[in-house]
Coordinates of C-alpha atoms and ligand atoms in Angstrom, one line a residue:
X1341 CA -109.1 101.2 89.8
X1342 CA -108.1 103.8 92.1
X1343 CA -109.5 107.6 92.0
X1344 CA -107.4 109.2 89.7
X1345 CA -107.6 106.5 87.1
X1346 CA -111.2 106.5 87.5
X1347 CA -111.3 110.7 87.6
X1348 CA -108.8 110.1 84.1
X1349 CA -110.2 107.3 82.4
X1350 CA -110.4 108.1 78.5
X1351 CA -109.7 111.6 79.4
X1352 CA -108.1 113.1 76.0
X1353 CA -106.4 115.9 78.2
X1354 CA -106.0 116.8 81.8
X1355 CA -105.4 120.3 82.7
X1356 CA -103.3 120.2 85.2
X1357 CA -102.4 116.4 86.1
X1358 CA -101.0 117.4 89.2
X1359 CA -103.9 119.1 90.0
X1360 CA -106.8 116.6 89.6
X1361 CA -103.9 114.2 91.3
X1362 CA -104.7 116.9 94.6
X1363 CA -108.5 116.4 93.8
X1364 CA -108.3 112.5 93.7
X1365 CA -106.6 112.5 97.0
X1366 CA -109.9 113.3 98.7
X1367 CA -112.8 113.3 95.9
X1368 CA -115.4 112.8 98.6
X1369 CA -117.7 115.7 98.3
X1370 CA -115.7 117.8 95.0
X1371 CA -117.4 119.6 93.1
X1372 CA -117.5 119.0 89.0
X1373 CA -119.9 120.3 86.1
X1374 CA -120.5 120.5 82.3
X1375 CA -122.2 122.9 80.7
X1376 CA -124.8 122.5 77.6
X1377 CA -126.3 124.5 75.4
X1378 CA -129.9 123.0 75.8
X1379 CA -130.6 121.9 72.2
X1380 CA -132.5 119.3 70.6
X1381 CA -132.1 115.4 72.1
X1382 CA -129.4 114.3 74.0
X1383 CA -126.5 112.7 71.3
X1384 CA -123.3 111.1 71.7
X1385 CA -121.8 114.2 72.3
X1386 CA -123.8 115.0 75.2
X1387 CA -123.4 111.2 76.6
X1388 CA -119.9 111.3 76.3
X1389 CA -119.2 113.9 78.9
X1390 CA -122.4 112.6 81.4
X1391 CA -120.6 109.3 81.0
X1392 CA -117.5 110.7 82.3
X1393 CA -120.0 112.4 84.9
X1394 CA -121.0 108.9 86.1
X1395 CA -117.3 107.9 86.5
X1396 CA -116.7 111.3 88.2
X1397 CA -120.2 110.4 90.8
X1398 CA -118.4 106.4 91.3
X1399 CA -115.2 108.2 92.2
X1400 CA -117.4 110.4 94.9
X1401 CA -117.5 113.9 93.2
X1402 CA -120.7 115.9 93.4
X1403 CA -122.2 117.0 89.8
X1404 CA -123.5 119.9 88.4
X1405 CA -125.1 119.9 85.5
X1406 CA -125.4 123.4 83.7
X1407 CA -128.3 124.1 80.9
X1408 CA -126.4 127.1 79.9
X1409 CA -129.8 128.9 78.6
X1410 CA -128.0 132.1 78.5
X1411 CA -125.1 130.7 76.7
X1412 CA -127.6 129.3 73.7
X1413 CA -129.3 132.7 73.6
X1414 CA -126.3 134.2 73.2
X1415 CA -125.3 131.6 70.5
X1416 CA -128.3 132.5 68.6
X1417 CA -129.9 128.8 69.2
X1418 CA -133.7 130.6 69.8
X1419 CA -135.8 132.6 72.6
X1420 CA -135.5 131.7 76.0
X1421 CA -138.8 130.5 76.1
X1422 CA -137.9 127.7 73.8
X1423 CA -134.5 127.5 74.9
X1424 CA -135.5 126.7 78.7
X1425 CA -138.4 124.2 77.7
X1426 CA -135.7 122.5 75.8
X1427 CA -133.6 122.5 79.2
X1428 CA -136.3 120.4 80.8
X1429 CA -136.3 118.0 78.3
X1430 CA -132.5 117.4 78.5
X1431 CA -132.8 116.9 82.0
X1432 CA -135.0 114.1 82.1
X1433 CA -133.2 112.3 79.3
X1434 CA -129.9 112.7 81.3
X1435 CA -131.3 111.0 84.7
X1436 CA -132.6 108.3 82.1
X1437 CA -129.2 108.1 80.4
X1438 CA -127.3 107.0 84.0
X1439 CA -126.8 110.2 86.3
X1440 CA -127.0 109.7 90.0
X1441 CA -130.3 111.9 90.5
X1442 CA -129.4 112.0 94.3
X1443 CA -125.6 113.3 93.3
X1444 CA -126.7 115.5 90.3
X1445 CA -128.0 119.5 91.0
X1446 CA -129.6 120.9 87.5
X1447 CA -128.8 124.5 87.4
X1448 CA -130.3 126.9 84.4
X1449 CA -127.9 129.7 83.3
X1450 CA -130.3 132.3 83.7
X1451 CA -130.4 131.4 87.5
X1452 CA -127.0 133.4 88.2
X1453 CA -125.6 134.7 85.2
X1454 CA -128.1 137.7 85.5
X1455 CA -127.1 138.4 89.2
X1456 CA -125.5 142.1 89.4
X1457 CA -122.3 140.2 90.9
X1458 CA -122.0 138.3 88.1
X1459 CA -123.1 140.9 85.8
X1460 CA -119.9 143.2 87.0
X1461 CA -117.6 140.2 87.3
X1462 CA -118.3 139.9 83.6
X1463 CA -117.7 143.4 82.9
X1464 CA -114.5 143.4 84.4
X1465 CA -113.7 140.5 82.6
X1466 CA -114.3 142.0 79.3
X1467 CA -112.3 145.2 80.7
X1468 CA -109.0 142.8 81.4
X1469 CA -109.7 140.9 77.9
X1470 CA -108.2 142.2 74.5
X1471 CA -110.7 141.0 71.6
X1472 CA -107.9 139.4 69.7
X1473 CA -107.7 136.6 72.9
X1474 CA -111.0 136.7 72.9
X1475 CA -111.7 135.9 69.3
X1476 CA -109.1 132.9 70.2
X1477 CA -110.9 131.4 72.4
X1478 CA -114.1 130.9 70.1
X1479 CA -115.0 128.1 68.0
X1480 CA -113.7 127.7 64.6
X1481 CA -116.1 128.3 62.5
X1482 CA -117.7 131.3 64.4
X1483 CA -114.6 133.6 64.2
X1484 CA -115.5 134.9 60.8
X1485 CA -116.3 138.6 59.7
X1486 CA -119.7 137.3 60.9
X1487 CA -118.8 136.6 64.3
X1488 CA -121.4 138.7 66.8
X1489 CA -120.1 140.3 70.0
X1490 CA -122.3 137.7 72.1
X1491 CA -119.9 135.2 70.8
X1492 CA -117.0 136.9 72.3
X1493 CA -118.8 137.4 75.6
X1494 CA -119.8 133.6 75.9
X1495 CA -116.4 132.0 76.6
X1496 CA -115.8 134.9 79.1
X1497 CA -119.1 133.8 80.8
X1498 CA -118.6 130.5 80.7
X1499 CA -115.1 130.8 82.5
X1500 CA -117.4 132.9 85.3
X1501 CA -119.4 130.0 85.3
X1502 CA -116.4 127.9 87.2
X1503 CA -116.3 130.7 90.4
X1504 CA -119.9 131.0 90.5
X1505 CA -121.1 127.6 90.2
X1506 CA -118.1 126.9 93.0
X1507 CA -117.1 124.0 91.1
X1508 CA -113.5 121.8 91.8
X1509 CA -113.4 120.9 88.2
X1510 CA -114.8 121.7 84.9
X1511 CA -115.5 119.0 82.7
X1512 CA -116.1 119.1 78.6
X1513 CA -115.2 117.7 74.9
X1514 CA -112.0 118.5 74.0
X1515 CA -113.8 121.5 72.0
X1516 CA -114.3 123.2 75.2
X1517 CA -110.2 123.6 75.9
X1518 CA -109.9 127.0 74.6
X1519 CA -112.4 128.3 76.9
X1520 CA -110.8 126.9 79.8
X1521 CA -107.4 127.7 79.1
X1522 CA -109.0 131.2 78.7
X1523 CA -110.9 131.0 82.3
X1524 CA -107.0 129.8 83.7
X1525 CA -105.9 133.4 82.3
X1526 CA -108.7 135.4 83.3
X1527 CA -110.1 134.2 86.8
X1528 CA -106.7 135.4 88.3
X1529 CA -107.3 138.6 86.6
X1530 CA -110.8 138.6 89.2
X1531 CA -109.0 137.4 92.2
X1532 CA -110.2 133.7 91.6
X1533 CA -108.4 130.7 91.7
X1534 CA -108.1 128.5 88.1
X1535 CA -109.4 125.6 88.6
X1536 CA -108.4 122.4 86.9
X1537 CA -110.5 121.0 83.5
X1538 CA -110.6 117.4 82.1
X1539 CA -111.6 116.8 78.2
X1540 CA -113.1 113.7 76.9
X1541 CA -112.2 112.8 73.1
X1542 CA -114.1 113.7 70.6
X1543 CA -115.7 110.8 68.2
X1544 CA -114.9 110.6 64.6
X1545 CA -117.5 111.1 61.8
X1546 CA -119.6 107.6 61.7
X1547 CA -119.7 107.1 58.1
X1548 CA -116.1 108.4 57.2
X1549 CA -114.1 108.3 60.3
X1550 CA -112.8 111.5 59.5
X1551 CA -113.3 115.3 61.4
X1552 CA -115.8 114.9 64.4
X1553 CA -119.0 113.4 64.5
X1554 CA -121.5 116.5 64.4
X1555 CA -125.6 116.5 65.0
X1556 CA -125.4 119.3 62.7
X1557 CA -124.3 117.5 59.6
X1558 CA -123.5 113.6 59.2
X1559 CA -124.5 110.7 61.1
X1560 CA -124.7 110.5 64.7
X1561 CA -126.3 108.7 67.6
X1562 CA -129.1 110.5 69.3
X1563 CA -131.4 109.4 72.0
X1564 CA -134.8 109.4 69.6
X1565 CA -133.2 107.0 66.8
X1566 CA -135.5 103.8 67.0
X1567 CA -133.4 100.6 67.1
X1568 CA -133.9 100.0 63.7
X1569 CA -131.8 103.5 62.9
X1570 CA -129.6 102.7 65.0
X1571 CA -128.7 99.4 63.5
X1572 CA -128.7 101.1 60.0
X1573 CA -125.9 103.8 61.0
X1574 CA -123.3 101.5 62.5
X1575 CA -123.9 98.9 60.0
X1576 CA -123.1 102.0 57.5
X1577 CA -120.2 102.8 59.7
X1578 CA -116.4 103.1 58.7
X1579 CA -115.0 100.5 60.2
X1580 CA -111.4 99.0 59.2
X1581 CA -110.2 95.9 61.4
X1582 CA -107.6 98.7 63.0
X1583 CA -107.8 100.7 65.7
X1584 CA -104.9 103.0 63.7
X1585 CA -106.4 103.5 59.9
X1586 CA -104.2 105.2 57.2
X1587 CA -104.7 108.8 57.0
X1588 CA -107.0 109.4 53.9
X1589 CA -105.7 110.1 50.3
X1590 CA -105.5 113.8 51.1
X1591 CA -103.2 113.5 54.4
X1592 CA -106.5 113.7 56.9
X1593 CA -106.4 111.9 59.9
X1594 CA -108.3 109.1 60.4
X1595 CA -110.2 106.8 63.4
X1596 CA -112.0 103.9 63.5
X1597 CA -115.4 105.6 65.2
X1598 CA -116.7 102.1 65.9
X1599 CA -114.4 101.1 67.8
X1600 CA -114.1 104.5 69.4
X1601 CA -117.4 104.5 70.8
X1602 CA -116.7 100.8 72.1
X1603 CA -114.2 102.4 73.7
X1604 CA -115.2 105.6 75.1
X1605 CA -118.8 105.1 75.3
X1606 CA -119.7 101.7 75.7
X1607 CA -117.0 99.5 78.0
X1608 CA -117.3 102.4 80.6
X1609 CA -120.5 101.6 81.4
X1610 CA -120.6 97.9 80.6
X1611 CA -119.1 95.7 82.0
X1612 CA -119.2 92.6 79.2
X1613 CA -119.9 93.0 75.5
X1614 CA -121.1 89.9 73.9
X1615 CA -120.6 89.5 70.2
X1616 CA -123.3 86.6 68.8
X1617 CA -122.1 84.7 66.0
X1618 CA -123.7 81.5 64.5
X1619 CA -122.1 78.2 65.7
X1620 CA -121.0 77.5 62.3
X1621 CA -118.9 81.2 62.5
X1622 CA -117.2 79.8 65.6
X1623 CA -119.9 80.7 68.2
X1624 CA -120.2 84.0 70.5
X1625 CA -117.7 85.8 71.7
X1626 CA -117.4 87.4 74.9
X1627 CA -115.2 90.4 76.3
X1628 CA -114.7 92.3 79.5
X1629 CA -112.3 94.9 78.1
X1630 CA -112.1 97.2 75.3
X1631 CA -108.9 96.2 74.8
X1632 CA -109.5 92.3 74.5
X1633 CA -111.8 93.1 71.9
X1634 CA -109.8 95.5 69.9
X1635 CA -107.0 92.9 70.2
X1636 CA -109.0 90.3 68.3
X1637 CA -110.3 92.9 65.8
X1638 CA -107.0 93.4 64.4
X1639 CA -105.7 89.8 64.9
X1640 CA -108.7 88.9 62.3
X1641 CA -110.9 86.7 65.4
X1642 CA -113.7 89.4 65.5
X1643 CA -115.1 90.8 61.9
X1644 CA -115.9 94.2 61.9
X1645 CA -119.4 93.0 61.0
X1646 CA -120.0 90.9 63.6
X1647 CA -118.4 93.6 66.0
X1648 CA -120.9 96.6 64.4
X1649 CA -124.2 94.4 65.4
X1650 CA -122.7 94.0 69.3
X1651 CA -122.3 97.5 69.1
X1652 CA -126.0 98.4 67.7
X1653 CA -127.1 96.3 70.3
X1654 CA -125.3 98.1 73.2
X1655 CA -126.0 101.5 71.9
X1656 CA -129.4 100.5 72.0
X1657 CA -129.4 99.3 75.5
X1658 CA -127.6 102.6 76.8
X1659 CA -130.2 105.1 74.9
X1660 CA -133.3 102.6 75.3
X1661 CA -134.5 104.6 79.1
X1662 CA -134.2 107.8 77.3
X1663 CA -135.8 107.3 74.3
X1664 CA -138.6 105.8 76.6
X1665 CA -138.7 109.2 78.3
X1666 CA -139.0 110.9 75.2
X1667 CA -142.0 109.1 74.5
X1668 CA -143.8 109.5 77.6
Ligands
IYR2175 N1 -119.7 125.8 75.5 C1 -120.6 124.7 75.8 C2 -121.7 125.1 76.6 C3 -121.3 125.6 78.0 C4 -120.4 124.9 78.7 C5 -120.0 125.3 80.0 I1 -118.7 124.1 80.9 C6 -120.5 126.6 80.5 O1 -120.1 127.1 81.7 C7 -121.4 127.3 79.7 C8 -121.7 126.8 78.4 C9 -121.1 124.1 74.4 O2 -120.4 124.3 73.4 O3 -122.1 123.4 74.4

């Protein structure tokens, strides 16, 4: 696989292609960082972005990983005392999960977004920003009546973020592509350079395979579910033998999350995913792509069943050194 495809890989979006084409010409030594709200465990949100970390770290990038502290405070997610201790948490489980500790640099929020540089920066950000693009830029559900002015100021930091943590790329879910097509628009406005953004896709709702799959309400995989949780959920999971199913009676658009997180979480980090099966059922079956096995799940060879335990299994595997860190 060569660097771009490797950079790309599962990528929902790319923003600019030509520009992370430039990056993947030489990606020995770039720069790339998420941000996270330090909240809770790591879930599947969280992995799928330091997944695409790991791919970004195999393709030779450098990785910053920012516990936007500020940016949770700000969001109304607690003090900063609780907020930070949080942080360490989350950085533990994410060297357990697969980053490259020697590649990875842990910065908190609170470590430069307090500087006076960045302070003014901001401020003149604010000064070049009208509060209806602003207000664009948020998430859905916080641009209500209710919406608090920190709310408007967090995408404008986290666009600052991209100069000051003097990163080559910024990485996030696809929920994060307002905010970067808001830092393209207003880091010119400061005399900085935009700098290119890649989104991984966002996993549908486990048990309906509708909207996203959300820690906040539904089902999703976290890094303190036992084994036995784990098993429960996918087993519960939506899971026609397509990777295409009809939209739902009321025109909503529908995945098959199963096979998404084959997909987008599990082959990139492994490379074969074997499916047990009795001998009388045919035997095992083995595959080495994520497409090989969503070919035979909609040619009828691999029953959703027998496809949900290979996946329990594997999620297991991949949480299994962070859940042990959680219990240390
Ligand atoms: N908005 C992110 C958190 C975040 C991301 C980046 I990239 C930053 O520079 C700052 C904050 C979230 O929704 O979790």
């Amino acid at each position: 696989m060569d660097a771009y495809e490797l950079i790309t890989r599962n990528a929902d979006e790319v923003v600019t292609e030509d520009e992370v084409r430039t990056l993947a010409n030489d990606p020995e030594g770039k720069r790339a960082y998420v941000g996270y709200e330090p909240s809770g465990v790591l879930h599947i949100g969280h992995m799928l972005t330091a997944t695409k970390l790991i791919d970004l770290q195999e393709a030779g990038f450098e990785v910053t990983v920012l516990l936007a502290d500020v940016h949770a405070y700000l969001n109304d997610k607690g003090s900063f005392e609780e907020i930070r201790e949080t942080a360490d948490r989350m950085q533990a489980q994410f060297i357990a999960y697969g980053l490259d500790e020697d590649k990875t640099e842990f910065v908190l929020g609170s470590e430069f977004q307090l500087d006076e540089e960045y302070t003014l920066d901001l401020h003149a950000a604010e000064l070049s920003t009208t509060l209806s693009r602003a207000k664009r830029s948020m998430a859905e559900i916080q641009r209500g009546d209710h919406a608090k002015v920190s709310q408007m100021v967090y995408p404008l930091m986290q666009a600052l973020d991209i100069e000051y943590l003097d990163v080559d790329l910024a990485v996030g879910g696809l929920d994060q592509r307002k905010v970067h097509m808001l830092a393209r628009e207003t880091l010119p406005d400061l005399d900085y350079e935009v700098r290119p953004a890649l989104h991984t896709p966002i996993i549908a709702d486990l048990s309906t395979g509708v909207g996203k799959m959300s820690s906040s309400d539904g089902v999703t995989i976290s890094m303190d579910d036992t084994t036995e949780e784990i098993s429960e959920k996918v087993n519960d999971a939506y899971c026609p033998p397509t990777a295409d199913p009809e939209p739902t009676d009321d025109g909503e658009d529908r995945e098959n999350p199963v096979l998404q997180l084959f997909k987008y979480h599990v082959f990139p980090r492994v490379s074969t995913v074997v499916v047990e099966r009795p001998d009388e059922y045919g035997g095992d079956l083995e595959y080495d792509s994520y497409e090989a096995l969503e070919a035979e799940m909609e040619s009828g060879e691999l029953h959703p069943m027998d496809a949900k335990g290979a996946l329990a299994d594997a999620l297991d595997d991949l949480i299994e050194p962070g859940r042990r860190k959680l219990d240390a």
